[in-house]
Amino acid sequence: MRIILFLLIFISALSSAQDNKTTQMDPYIQNKGKASPAVRPEDKVKIIHADEFRKDTKYEGNQYMVGHVQIEHQGSVLYADEVILYNDQSLVKAIGNAKLQNADGSVITANEMEYNGVTQKGVAKKDVVLTDPKQTIKTDILYYDRLANQAYFNTGGTISDGQNVMYTKSATYFLNTKMIDFVGNVKIDNPDYIIEGPNIKQNQNTKVAEFFGPTTITNRANPKNRIYTERGTYKMDSKEAFLNKNSKIFYNDKILTGDDMYFNNITGFGTATGNVTLDDPLEKRYIKGGYGEVFQKKDSAMMTKGPYAVKIMEKDSIYFAAEKILSYQKPDPTDITVKKSFLRAYRKARIYKSNAQGRADSIAFNETDGIMHMYTHPILWSGEKQVTGDKVEAYFNTKTENIDSLKVIGNALAISKVDSLNLKDEFNQVKGKFMTVYYENNDIKEARVVGNAQSIVYVDDVDQETKQPQRIGITLSTCGIIGALFEQRTLQIISCSIAANSDTYPMSKIEPEKRKFSDFNWNTKDRIRKWQDILVDSPNYEEIKYSADNELFNQAQEAIDKERAKEEAKKPKRVRK
């Protein structure tokens, strides 16, 4: 862009003392009352060629040169069909095929050029093209100011640098810093992307663009992949975006937002910090957190710093939380044209659904097929029922959005409160190596236990006179396979096969310690009761204290103890002699 400086220097040398009348030049370059400066020896120019030298009334009596005019000044050469010298006003005008060529190869062409040696301002008009090693500028009128060391246009134009073509209504070029300040609607056209915004500054040395208004960077190959920001920086060579205000990254039909963001259009890697959200409209799921990373080419993302995810369902959404949440897609092994979506929550994972709440060290959810895996100390609640084991698998019906069944693998234990309306220490229990739990109307309905199956079940009957439930006792069962049916207030063993052994004990005959399995683990402190509970490691509720009803057993024990005491009293006592 040094061409502008050369143009200004050489034209300013065209001042000499000749008679002329006031002439009309572009208002931008007018003298505005300043006196013409004296011509210094170093400012003199050399007229190399002109077909004719004239002075007549055509240009108000000013001298002009016609035909293949060629003027040289300090290595810069001006070519034109005509050059007029408005000498005592230090004004110069070149008309027709005007061309200024510098020793470094930079060139400006236009139909007309004007310059005022006093104000040191110039203007090139009509089909203006400026080229230098950095770029090519095309516009209808180009203004330049030697003192301010800048040039600008406001009639619309393009700036191209070999890789990008910039379209704008107005632009200012700062010669010292090589910075271009675009004003108004700007479009930067690149083979890989398009940048559009109202206020952009670009440094031609560093190839860095700064955005100061609503700006969009659109991927040419896939226009749905784009970046939006209202304040940011873009490195055009490395295609890296640094976004600082109201920014969004659109990729693979997903939307990443955050307070401060970064994205690399080459690698497809992006980060976001502060109030981060990753929205996936196709999956009807979003993830929030304090820090996030996305990998466009792998179609995966990671969220940390208090992350949680919400799987939006028409009837009942699912909420996930953990120390780290991953989401990703991969092709279906049976049909590579179909992608399946997955969600994984690591370390202290929690889940909430209105009819099922749980926690485990990690949770893996196949969103497409509706299969959820809970690993390491999983616990799942449903109403006043609790299921634990080494691993839990939950199967969702993707159409009804409800849980169909659970599989509990290893050390399976299901516990249900006998009566949720009281605080009695009474729980039905069934356990074994493997357990399948079936849901009906969003509640646990049936369980099938295989391998060392055992159960502890409270048994009631209806009093014929009062028509009220009456406690009969507790049934202890051991079988190879147990089928259990969960009713409103009871657990009914409907099948007990393979080495079956079942006994019912009245309440007066069963010890309190036999009413629970040794690994009984009813948990009310960590129980997730509302979706906001997943936002912390544990809601840390006060443990519910249940009262044991041992009155009948204690009375029976007292009676037994009394009978034993009577028997002991009847025995003759030995007396030492």
Coordinates of C-alpha atoms in Angstrom, one line a residue:
M1 CA 0.0 0.0 0.0
R2 CA 3.1 2.3 -0.1
I3 CA 1.8 3.3 -3.5
I4 CA -0.4 6.0 -1.8
L5 CA 2.6 7.5 -0.1
F6 CA 4.5 7.6 -3.4
L7 CA 1.5 9.2 -5.2
L8 CA 1.2 11.9 -2.5
I9 CA 4.9 12.7 -2.5
F10 CA 5.3 13.0 -6.2
I11 CA 2.2 15.0 -6.9
S12 CA 3.0 17.5 -4.2
A13 CA 6.1 18.3 -6.2
L14 CA 4.0 19.7 -9.1
S15 CA 3.7 23.2 -7.6
S16 CA 5.3 26.1 -9.6
A17 CA 4.5 29.7 -10.0
Q18 CA 2.2 30.3 -13.0
D19 CA -1.0 32.3 -13.6
N20 CA -4.3 30.5 -13.3
K21 CA -7.9 31.1 -12.2
T22 CA -9.7 29.4 -9.3
T23 CA -10.8 25.9 -10.4
Q24 CA -13.3 23.4 -9.1
M25 CA -11.7 20.3 -7.6
D26 CA -13.1 17.6 -5.3
P27 CA -14.2 19.3 -2.0
Y28 CA -12.2 16.7 0.0
I29 CA -8.8 18.1 -1.3
Q30 CA -9.6 21.8 -1.3
N31 CA -7.2 24.3 0.3
K32 CA -9.7 25.9 2.6
G33 CA -7.7 29.2 2.8
K34 CA -4.2 27.8 3.3
A35 CA -1.3 29.4 1.4
S36 CA 0.6 27.5 -1.2
P37 CA 4.0 26.1 0.1
A38 CA 7.3 26.9 -1.6
V39 CA 8.6 24.3 -3.9
R40 CA 11.7 22.5 -2.5
P41 CA 14.5 21.3 -4.9
E42 CA 13.9 17.7 -3.8
D43 CA 10.3 17.9 -4.7
K44 CA 10.8 18.7 -8.4
V45 CA 9.6 16.1 -10.8
K46 CA 10.9 15.0 -14.2
I47 CA 8.7 15.1 -17.2
I48 CA 9.8 12.1 -19.2
H49 CA 7.3 12.4 -22.1
A50 CA 4.3 14.1 -23.5
D51 CA 3.1 14.3 -27.0
E52 CA 2.1 18.0 -26.6
F53 CA 2.3 20.8 -24.0
R54 CA -0.6 23.2 -24.1
K55 CA -2.0 26.2 -22.4
D56 CA -5.3 27.6 -23.5
T57 CA -8.8 28.2 -22.3
K58 CA -9.7 24.5 -22.0
Y59 CA -8.5 24.3 -18.4
E60 CA -9.0 27.9 -17.3
G61 CA -5.6 28.9 -18.8
N62 CA -3.6 26.3 -16.8
Q63 CA -0.8 24.4 -18.5
Y64 CA -1.6 20.8 -19.4
M65 CA 0.1 17.9 -21.2
V66 CA -1.6 15.7 -23.7
G67 CA -0.8 12.2 -25.1
H68 CA 1.2 9.5 -23.5
V69 CA 2.1 11.7 -20.6
Q70 CA 4.8 10.2 -18.4
I71 CA 6.1 11.9 -15.3
E72 CA 8.7 10.5 -12.9
H73 CA 9.4 11.4 -9.2
Q74 CA 11.8 9.5 -6.9
G75 CA 11.3 6.2 -8.8
S76 CA 7.5 6.5 -9.1
V77 CA 6.0 7.1 -12.6
L78 CA 2.6 8.6 -13.4
Y79 CA 1.0 7.8 -16.8
A80 CA -2.1 9.5 -18.2
D81 CA -3.7 10.8 -21.3
E82 CA -3.7 14.3 -19.9
V83 CA -2.2 16.0 -16.8
I84 CA -3.3 19.5 -15.8
L85 CA -1.1 21.7 -13.5
Y86 CA -3.1 24.1 -11.4
N87 CA 0.1 25.5 -10.2
D88 CA -0.5 28.5 -7.8
Q89 CA -3.1 26.4 -6.0
S90 CA -0.8 23.4 -5.8
L91 CA -3.4 21.3 -7.6
V92 CA -2.8 18.5 -10.0
K93 CA -5.3 16.6 -12.1
A94 CA -4.6 13.5 -14.3
I95 CA -7.3 12.4 -16.8
G96 CA -7.7 9.3 -18.8
N97 CA -6.1 6.0 -18.2
A98 CA -4.3 7.4 -15.1
K99 CA -1.7 5.0 -13.7
L100 CA 0.8 5.4 -11.0
Q101 CA 3.5 2.8 -10.8
N102 CA 6.1 2.5 -8.1
A103 CA 9.5 0.8 -8.0
D104 CA 8.2 -1.9 -5.6
G105 CA 5.6 -3.0 -8.1
S106 CA 2.6 -1.4 -6.4
V107 CA 0.1 0.3 -8.9
I108 CA -3.0 2.5 -8.8
T109 CA -5.1 3.0 -11.8
A110 CA -8.2 5.2 -12.3
N111 CA -9.9 7.3 -14.9
E112 CA -9.0 10.5 -12.9
M113 CA -6.6 11.5 -10.1
E114 CA -6.6 14.8 -8.2
Y115 CA -4.2 16.1 -5.5
N116 CA -3.7 19.2 -3.4
G117 CA -0.2 19.8 -2.3
V118 CA -1.3 22.2 0.5
T119 CA -3.8 19.9 2.2
Q120 CA -1.8 16.8 1.1
K121 CA -5.0 15.1 0.2
G122 CA -5.8 13.3 -3.0
V123 CA -8.6 11.4 -4.7
A124 CA -8.8 8.8 -7.4
K125 CA -12.1 8.4 -9.3
K126 CA -13.8 6.1 -11.6
D127 CA -12.8 2.4 -11.8
V128 CA -10.2 2.8 -9.2
V129 CA -7.9 -0.2 -8.7
L130 CA -5.1 -0.2 -6.2
T131 CA -2.7 -3.2 -6.0
D132 CA 0.3 -3.9 -3.8
P133 CA 2.0 -7.0 -2.5
K134 CA -0.7 -7.3 0.2
Q135 CA -4.0 -6.8 -1.6
T136 CA -6.0 -5.3 -4.4
I137 CA -8.6 -2.6 -3.7
K138 CA -11.4 -1.8 -6.2
T139 CA -13.8 1.1 -5.8
D140 CA -15.3 4.0 -7.6
I141 CA -13.7 6.8 -5.5
L142 CA -10.7 6.4 -3.3
Y143 CA -9.7 9.2 -0.9
Y144 CA -6.2 9.5 0.7
D145 CA -4.7 11.8 3.3
R146 CA -0.9 12.0 3.5
L147 CA -0.8 13.7 6.9
A148 CA -3.2 11.2 8.5
N149 CA -1.5 8.4 6.6
Q150 CA -4.7 6.8 5.6
A151 CA -7.0 6.1 2.6
Y152 CA -10.7 5.4 2.5
F153 CA -13.7 4.9 0.3
N154 CA -17.4 5.2 1.1
T155 CA -19.1 4.4 -2.2
G156 CA -18.7 0.7 -2.0
G157 CA -15.8 -1.5 -3.0
T158 CA -13.8 -4.7 -2.7
I159 CA -10.5 -5.6 -1.2
S160 CA -8.9 -8.9 -2.1
D161 CA -5.6 -10.5 -0.8
G162 CA -5.4 -13.6 -2.9
Q163 CA -7.4 -15.7 -0.4
N164 CA -10.2 -13.4 0.7
V165 CA -12.4 -10.9 -1.1
M166 CA -14.0 -8.3 1.1
Y167 CA -17.1 -6.4 0.1
T168 CA -18.0 -3.3 2.0
K169 CA -19.8 0.1 1.6
S170 CA -17.1 2.0 3.5
A171 CA -13.5 1.2 4.6
T172 CA -10.5 3.1 5.9
Y173 CA -6.9 1.8 5.4
F174 CA -4.3 2.9 7.9
L175 CA -0.9 2.8 6.1
N176 CA 1.3 2.7 9.3
T177 CA -0.5 -0.3 10.9
K178 CA -1.8 -1.9 7.7
M179 CA -5.2 -2.0 9.5
I180 CA -8.5 -1.8 7.5
D181 CA -11.5 -0.5 9.3
F182 CA -14.7 -1.6 7.6
V183 CA -17.9 0.3 8.4
G184 CA -21.4 -0.8 7.4
N185 CA -22.4 -4.2 6.2
V186 CA -19.2 -6.1 5.4
K187 CA -18.7 -9.4 3.6
I188 CA -15.4 -11.3 3.5
D189 CA -15.5 -14.1 0.9
N190 CA -13.1 -17.0 1.3
P191 CA -13.0 -20.4 -0.5
D192 CA -13.7 -22.0 2.9
Y193 CA -15.9 -19.5 4.7
I194 CA -17.9 -16.3 4.4
I195 CA -17.7 -13.5 7.1
E196 CA -20.5 -11.0 7.3
G197 CA -20.9 -8.2 9.9
P198 CA -21.5 -4.4 10.2
N199 CA -18.2 -3.3 11.8
I200 CA -15.0 -5.2 11.2
K201 CA -11.3 -4.3 11.5
Q202 CA -8.6 -6.3 9.7
N203 CA -4.9 -6.2 9.9
Q204 CA -3.3 -7.1 6.6
N205 CA 0.1 -7.9 8.1
T206 CA -1.2 -10.3 10.7
K207 CA -4.3 -11.4 8.8
V208 CA -6.4 -10.9 11.9
A209 CA -10.0 -9.6 11.8
E210 CA -11.7 -8.0 14.8
F211 CA -15.5 -7.9 15.1
F212 CA -17.4 -5.1 16.8
G213 CA -21.0 -6.0 16.0
P214 CA -23.2 -9.0 15.1
T215 CA -21.0 -11.1 12.9
T216 CA -21.4 -14.5 11.2
I217 CA -18.7 -16.8 9.9
T218 CA -20.3 -19.4 7.7
N219 CA -18.7 -22.6 6.4
R220 CA -19.0 -22.8 2.7
A221 CA -19.0 -26.6 2.5
N222 CA -21.8 -26.9 5.1
P223 CA -23.6 -23.5 5.6
K224 CA -25.3 -25.0 8.8
N225 CA -21.9 -25.0 10.4
R226 CA -21.3 -21.4 11.4
I227 CA -20.1 -19.0 14.1
Y228 CA -22.0 -16.0 15.5
T229 CA -20.6 -13.3 17.8
E230 CA -21.0 -9.7 18.7
R231 CA -17.4 -9.2 19.7
G232 CA -14.5 -11.3 18.7
T233 CA -11.3 -11.9 16.8
Y234 CA -10.6 -14.2 13.8
K235 CA -7.2 -15.4 12.6
M236 CA -7.8 -15.8 8.9
D237 CA -4.7 -17.9 8.1
S238 CA -5.2 -20.4 10.9
K239 CA -9.0 -20.0 10.9
E240 CA -9.2 -19.6 14.6
A241 CA -12.0 -17.7 16.2
F242 CA -11.9 -16.0 19.7
L243 CA -15.4 -15.0 20.8
N244 CA -16.2 -12.7 23.7
K245 CA -19.9 -11.6 23.5
N246 CA -23.2 -13.3 22.9
S247 CA -21.4 -15.9 20.8
K248 CA -22.7 -19.2 19.4
I249 CA -21.0 -22.0 17.5
F250 CA -23.3 -24.0 15.2
Y251 CA -21.9 -27.4 14.2
N252 CA -23.4 -30.8 13.2
D253 CA -26.9 -29.5 14.0
K254 CA -25.7 -28.6 17.5
I255 CA -25.3 -25.1 19.2
L256 CA -22.5 -24.3 21.7
T257 CA -22.7 -21.0 23.7
G258 CA -20.6 -19.5 26.5
D259 CA -19.2 -16.3 27.9
D260 CA -15.8 -16.8 26.2
M261 CA -15.3 -19.2 23.3
Y262 CA -12.7 -20.5 20.9
F263 CA -13.1 -22.5 17.7
N264 CA -10.7 -23.8 15.1
N265 CA -12.3 -24.2 11.7
I266 CA -9.5 -26.5 10.5
T267 CA -9.5 -29.0 13.3
G268 CA -13.1 -28.5 14.4
F269 CA -12.1 -28.2 18.0
G270 CA -13.8 -25.6 20.2
T271 CA -13.9 -24.5 23.9
A272 CA -16.3 -22.4 25.9
T273 CA -16.1 -21.1 29.5
G274 CA -18.6 -19.5 31.8
N275 CA -22.4 -20.2 31.4
V276 CA -21.8 -22.9 28.8
T277 CA -24.6 -24.6 27.0
L278 CA -24.5 -27.3 24.3
D279 CA -27.9 -27.6 22.7
D280 CA -28.8 -30.6 20.5
P281 CA -32.2 -29.9 19.0
L282 CA -32.3 -33.1 17.0
E283 CA -31.7 -35.2 20.2
K284 CA -33.9 -32.9 22.2
R285 CA -31.2 -32.6 24.8
Y286 CA -28.9 -29.9 26.2
I287 CA -25.9 -29.9 28.5
K288 CA -24.9 -27.0 30.8
G289 CA -21.7 -26.4 32.7
G290 CA -18.8 -24.0 33.5
Y291 CA -16.4 -25.4 30.8
G292 CA -17.0 -27.3 27.6
E293 CA -15.1 -28.7 24.7
V294 CA -16.5 -29.8 21.3
F295 CA -14.8 -32.0 18.6
Q296 CA -16.7 -31.4 15.4
K297 CA -15.0 -34.1 13.3
K298 CA -15.6 -36.7 16.0
D299 CA -19.1 -35.4 16.6
S300 CA -18.4 -35.4 20.4
A301 CA -18.4 -33.0 23.3
M302 CA -17.3 -32.8 26.9
M303 CA -18.6 -30.6 29.8
T304 CA -17.2 -30.1 33.2
K305 CA -17.4 -27.6 36.2
G306 CA -20.8 -28.5 37.6
P307 CA -22.3 -30.0 34.4
Y308 CA -25.8 -31.4 34.0
A309 CA -27.8 -32.6 31.0
V310 CA -31.5 -32.6 30.3
K311 CA -33.0 -35.0 27.8
I312 CA -36.3 -33.3 26.9
M313 CA -39.3 -35.6 26.6
E314 CA -42.8 -34.6 25.9
K315 CA -44.2 -36.2 29.0
D316 CA -41.2 -36.6 31.4
S317 CA -37.7 -35.3 30.9
I318 CA -34.6 -37.0 32.2
Y319 CA -31.9 -35.1 34.1
F320 CA -28.2 -36.2 34.4
A321 CA -25.3 -34.7 36.4
A322 CA -21.7 -35.8 37.3
E323 CA -18.2 -34.3 37.5
K324 CA -17.9 -34.8 33.7
I325 CA -20.4 -35.4 31.0
L326 CA -19.6 -36.6 27.5
S327 CA -21.9 -36.7 24.4
Y328 CA -21.0 -38.3 21.1
Q329 CA -22.4 -39.9 18.0
K330 CA -21.2 -43.0 16.1
P331 CA -22.5 -45.0 13.2
D332 CA -24.9 -47.9 13.7
P333 CA -22.9 -51.1 13.2
T334 CA -25.9 -52.5 11.2
D335 CA -26.3 -49.4 9.1
I336 CA -23.4 -46.9 8.8
T337 CA -25.7 -44.3 7.3
V338 CA -27.5 -44.1 10.6
K339 CA -25.9 -42.4 13.6
K340 CA -26.6 -43.3 17.2
S341 CA -26.3 -40.8 20.1
F342 CA -24.7 -41.5 23.4
L343 CA -24.4 -39.7 26.7
R344 CA -21.9 -40.6 29.5
A345 CA -21.7 -39.2 33.0
Y346 CA -18.5 -39.9 35.0
R347 CA -17.7 -39.8 38.6
K348 CA -20.6 -39.3 41.1
A349 CA -23.2 -39.6 38.4
R350 CA -26.8 -38.8 39.3
I351 CA -30.1 -39.2 37.3
Y352 CA -33.6 -37.9 37.9
K353 CA -36.9 -38.8 36.2
S354 CA -40.2 -38.4 37.9
N355 CA -40.7 -42.2 38.3
A356 CA -37.0 -43.2 38.7
Q357 CA -34.0 -41.5 40.4
G358 CA -30.6 -43.0 40.7
R359 CA -26.9 -42.5 41.4
A360 CA -23.7 -44.5 40.5
D361 CA -20.1 -43.8 39.9
S362 CA -20.8 -43.6 36.1
I363 CA -23.8 -43.7 33.8
A364 CA -23.8 -44.5 30.1
F365 CA -27.0 -43.8 28.1
N366 CA -27.7 -44.9 24.6
E367 CA -30.2 -42.2 23.7
T368 CA -31.1 -43.7 20.3
D369 CA -32.0 -47.1 21.7
G370 CA -33.1 -46.0 25.1
I371 CA -30.6 -48.2 27.1
M372 CA -28.9 -46.9 30.2
H373 CA -26.0 -48.6 32.1
M374 CA -25.2 -47.7 35.7
Y375 CA -21.8 -48.8 36.9
T376 CA -20.1 -49.1 40.4
H377 CA -22.4 -49.0 43.4
P378 CA -25.6 -48.1 41.5
I379 CA -28.7 -47.4 43.3
L380 CA -32.1 -46.7 41.7
W381 CA -35.3 -45.5 43.5
S382 CA -38.8 -45.7 42.1
G383 CA -41.5 -44.5 44.5
E384 CA -40.9 -46.2 47.8
K385 CA -38.8 -49.0 46.2
Q386 CA -35.1 -49.2 45.9
V387 CA -32.9 -51.4 43.7
T388 CA -29.1 -51.9 44.1
G389 CA -26.5 -54.3 42.6
D390 CA -23.1 -54.4 41.0
K391 CA -24.5 -53.1 37.7
V392 CA -27.9 -51.8 36.7
E393 CA -29.3 -51.6 33.1
A394 CA -32.5 -49.6 32.4
Y395 CA -34.5 -50.1 29.2
F396 CA -36.6 -47.2 28.1
N397 CA -39.4 -47.3 25.6
T398 CA -38.4 -44.6 23.1
K399 CA -42.0 -44.1 22.0
T400 CA -43.8 -43.9 25.3
E401 CA -40.6 -42.4 27.0
N402 CA -41.2 -44.7 30.0
I403 CA -38.9 -47.3 31.6
D404 CA -40.0 -50.8 30.5
S405 CA -37.6 -52.8 32.6
L406 CA -34.4 -53.1 34.6
K407 CA -31.6 -55.7 34.7
V408 CA -29.6 -55.9 37.9
I409 CA -26.4 -57.9 37.5
G410 CA -24.5 -59.1 40.5
N411 CA -25.6 -58.8 44.2
A412 CA -29.1 -57.7 43.2
L413 CA -31.3 -56.4 46.0
A414 CA -34.8 -54.9 45.7
I415 CA -36.3 -53.2 48.8
S416 CA -39.8 -51.8 49.1
K417 CA -41.5 -50.1 52.1
V418 CA -44.3 -52.2 53.4
D419 CA -46.4 -49.1 54.0
S420 CA -45.2 -45.8 52.8
L421 CA -47.8 -44.0 55.0
N422 CA -46.1 -44.9 58.2
L423 CA -42.6 -44.8 59.7
K424 CA -42.5 -48.4 60.8
D425 CA -39.2 -50.3 60.2
E426 CA -40.9 -52.7 57.9
F427 CA -39.4 -53.5 54.4
N428 CA -40.1 -56.3 51.9
Q429 CA -36.9 -57.5 50.3
V430 CA -35.8 -59.8 47.5
K431 CA -32.2 -60.6 46.4
G432 CA -30.1 -62.8 44.3
K433 CA -27.3 -62.9 41.7
F434 CA -29.4 -61.5 38.8
M435 CA -32.7 -59.7 38.8
T436 CA -35.0 -58.4 36.1
V437 CA -37.5 -55.7 37.2
Y438 CA -40.6 -54.9 35.1
Y439 CA -42.5 -51.6 35.1
E440 CA -46.1 -51.0 34.7
N441 CA -47.7 -47.5 34.6
N442 CA -44.3 -46.0 35.5
D443 CA -44.0 -48.1 38.7
I444 CA -42.2 -51.3 39.6
K445 CA -44.6 -54.1 39.1
E446 CA -42.8 -57.4 39.0
A447 CA -39.3 -58.9 39.6
R448 CA -37.7 -62.1 38.6
V449 CA -34.6 -63.2 40.6
V450 CA -32.2 -65.9 39.4
G451 CA -29.4 -67.5 41.4
N452 CA -29.4 -67.9 45.2
A453 CA -32.7 -66.1 45.3
Q454 CA -34.0 -65.1 48.7
S455 CA -36.9 -63.0 50.0
I456 CA -38.2 -61.5 53.2
V457 CA -41.9 -60.6 52.9
Y458 CA -44.4 -59.3 55.4
V459 CA -47.6 -61.2 55.1
D460 CA -51.1 -59.6 55.9
D461 CA -54.6 -61.0 55.8
V462 CA -58.0 -59.3 56.1
D463 CA -59.8 -59.6 59.4
Q464 CA -63.2 -61.0 58.7
E465 CA -64.8 -58.9 61.3
T466 CA -63.1 -55.5 61.0
K467 CA -62.3 -55.9 57.3
Q468 CA -58.9 -54.4 58.1
P469 CA -55.5 -55.8 57.2
Q470 CA -54.1 -58.0 59.9
R471 CA -50.4 -58.9 60.2
I472 CA -49.8 -62.6 60.1
G473 CA -46.1 -62.6 60.1
I474 CA -43.0 -62.7 57.8
T475 CA -42.2 -65.3 55.2
L476 CA -38.6 -66.2 54.5
S477 CA -37.9 -67.9 51.2
T478 CA -34.8 -69.3 49.5
C479 CA -35.1 -70.6 45.9
G480 CA -33.1 -71.0 42.7
I481 CA -35.6 -68.6 41.0
I482 CA -38.1 -66.3 42.6
G483 CA -40.9 -64.4 40.9
A484 CA -42.2 -61.5 42.9
L485 CA -45.2 -59.2 42.3
F486 CA -45.1 -55.7 43.9
E487 CA -48.6 -54.6 44.9
Q488 CA -49.6 -51.3 46.4
R489 CA -48.6 -52.2 49.9
T490 CA -47.2 -55.8 49.6
L491 CA -44.7 -57.9 47.8
Q492 CA -46.2 -61.2 46.8
I493 CA -44.0 -64.2 45.9
I494 CA -45.8 -65.7 43.0
S495 CA -43.2 -68.4 42.2
C496 CA -40.4 -70.1 44.1
S497 CA -38.7 -72.9 42.2
I498 CA -35.5 -75.0 42.3
A499 CA -34.6 -76.1 45.8
A500 CA -37.4 -74.1 47.2
N501 CA -37.7 -73.5 50.9
S502 CA -40.3 -71.2 52.4
D503 CA -41.4 -70.6 56.0
T504 CA -43.8 -68.1 57.5
Y505 CA -43.1 -66.9 61.0
P506 CA -45.5 -65.1 63.2
M507 CA -44.2 -61.7 64.5
S508 CA -43.8 -63.2 67.9
K509 CA -41.5 -65.9 66.7
I510 CA -39.1 -64.0 64.3
E511 CA -36.1 -62.1 65.7
P512 CA -35.7 -58.5 64.6
E513 CA -32.2 -59.2 63.1
K514 CA -33.8 -61.8 60.8
R515 CA -36.2 -59.2 59.3
K516 CA -33.5 -57.7 57.1
F517 CA -30.7 -59.1 55.0
S518 CA -27.2 -58.5 56.2
D519 CA -26.6 -56.2 53.2
F520 CA -29.8 -54.2 53.7
N521 CA -29.0 -50.6 52.6
W522 CA -32.1 -48.4 52.5
N523 CA -30.8 -44.9 51.8
T524 CA -32.8 -41.8 52.5
K525 CA -29.9 -39.4 53.0
D526 CA -28.7 -39.5 49.3
R527 CA -32.2 -40.0 47.8
I528 CA -32.9 -37.7 44.9
R529 CA -36.4 -36.3 45.4
K530 CA -36.4 -33.4 42.9
W531 CA -34.3 -32.7 39.8
Q532 CA -32.4 -29.9 41.5
D533 CA -30.9 -32.5 43.9
I534 CA -28.7 -33.8 41.1
L535 CA -26.8 -30.4 41.1
V536 CA -24.9 -31.5 44.2
D537 CA -23.0 -34.6 45.1
S538 CA -25.7 -35.5 47.7
P539 CA -28.7 -33.5 48.9
N540 CA -27.7 -34.8 52.3
Y541 CA -31.2 -35.1 53.6
E542 CA -31.7 -36.0 57.3
E543 CA -31.9 -39.7 57.6
I544 CA -35.5 -40.9 58.2
K545 CA -35.7 -42.7 61.5
Y546 CA -38.0 -45.7 61.5
S547 CA -39.5 -47.3 64.6
A548 CA -39.3 -51.0 65.1
D549 CA -42.5 -52.9 66.1
N550 CA -41.0 -55.6 68.3
E551 CA -43.8 -55.7 70.9
L552 CA -45.2 -59.2 70.1
F553 CA -41.7 -60.6 69.9
N554 CA -40.7 -59.0 73.2
Q555 CA -43.8 -60.2 74.9
A556 CA -43.2 -63.7 73.7
Q557 CA -39.6 -63.6 74.8
E558 CA -40.7 -62.3 78.2
A559 CA -43.2 -65.2 78.5
I560 CA -40.4 -67.7 77.5
D561 CA -38.0 -66.2 80.0
K562 CA -40.6 -66.4 82.8
E563 CA -41.3 -70.1 81.9
R564 CA -37.6 -70.8 82.0
A565 CA -37.3 -69.1 85.4
K566 CA -40.2 -71.2 86.8
E567 CA -38.6 -74.4 85.5
E568 CA -35.3 -73.3 87.0
A569 CA -37.0 -72.6 90.3
K570 CA -38.5 -76.2 90.4
K571 CA -35.2 -77.8 90.1
P572 CA -33.7 -79.0 93.5
K573 CA -30.8 -76.9 94.6
R574 CA -27.6 -78.6 95.8
V575 CA -26.4 -77.7 99.3
R576 CA -22.7 -78.0 100.2
K577 CA -22.0 -79.9 103.4

